[in-house]
């Protein structure tokens, strides 16, 4: 799988996992995702499982630590960091995806109608949420 395909697949898997959590819990606490060089075998890391009383900052730090540790492995070709982001009364699903060659940070605004959650069109954010962790450059929406 080439770099652009890996970036797209990591974004898709991260967005779908984030949407699933949003529908289940109403927000998304920080979590990480890795893909192998073939774009297969997604592996997730949910720090809330090990740190049930941790703050958002502690969960973000734990996720970053895990992704940084995993980024040195030859079987990791793409990573994603996913979390709810809030600004005033607006909320969005923040997704930072990276391959070894590039990175991308998008925010999907979301809204709920009853039990139904919907993601809006992604907005490219300036820079990255954190990092870069794995990438050597930042790129626009693929």
PDB file of C-alpha atoms in Angstrom, residues 8 11 22-23 33 37 52 55 63 65 68-69 76-77 89 91 103 106 114 122 124 126 132 137:
ATOM      1  CA  UNK A   8      -6.653   7.344   3.736  1.00  0.00           C
ATOM      2  CA  UNK A  11      -8.313   8.102   8.508  1.00  0.00           C
ATOM      3  CA  UNK A  22     -19.484   8.855  19.904  1.00  0.00           C
ATOM      4  CA  UNK A  23     -22.745   6.982  19.330  1.00  0.00           C
ATOM      5  CA  UNK A  33      -4.757   3.298  16.329  1.00  0.00           C
ATOM      6  CA  UNK A  37       2.447  -1.683   6.098  1.00  0.00           C
ATOM      7  CA  UNK A  52     -10.394   4.566  34.539  1.00  0.00           C
ATOM      8  CA  UNK A  55      -8.227  13.130  33.223  1.00  0.00           C
ATOM      9  CA  UNK A  63      -2.092   7.561  24.155  1.00  0.00           C
ATOM     10  CA  UNK A  65       3.288   7.472  24.897  1.00  0.00           C
ATOM     11  CA  UNK A  68       5.479   6.916  20.257  1.00  0.00           C
ATOM     12  CA  UNK A  69       6.541   3.511  21.566  1.00  0.00           C
ATOM     13  CA  UNK A  76       3.620   0.023  12.126  1.00  0.00           C
ATOM     14  CA  UNK A  77       3.219   2.070   8.947  1.00  0.00           C
ATOM     15  CA  UNK A  89     -20.359  25.429  22.350  1.00  0.00           C
ATOM     16  CA  UNK A  91     -17.629  19.978  19.465  1.00  0.00           C
ATOM     17  CA  UNK A 103       0.569  13.633   8.434  1.00  0.00           C
ATOM     18  CA  UNK A 106      -8.824  16.975  10.557  1.00  0.00           C
ATOM     19  CA  UNK A 114     -32.051  12.225  19.587  1.00  0.00           C
ATOM     20  CA  UNK A 122     -14.047  17.682   7.841  1.00  0.00           C
ATOM     21  CA  UNK A 124      -8.348  20.854   7.953  1.00  0.00           C
ATOM     22  CA  UNK A 126      -3.640  24.294  11.180  1.00  0.00           C
ATOM     23  CA  UNK A 132       4.425  14.783  14.649  1.00  0.00           C
ATOM     24  CA  UNK A 137       5.808  16.282   6.756  1.00  0.00           C
TER      25      UNK A 137
END
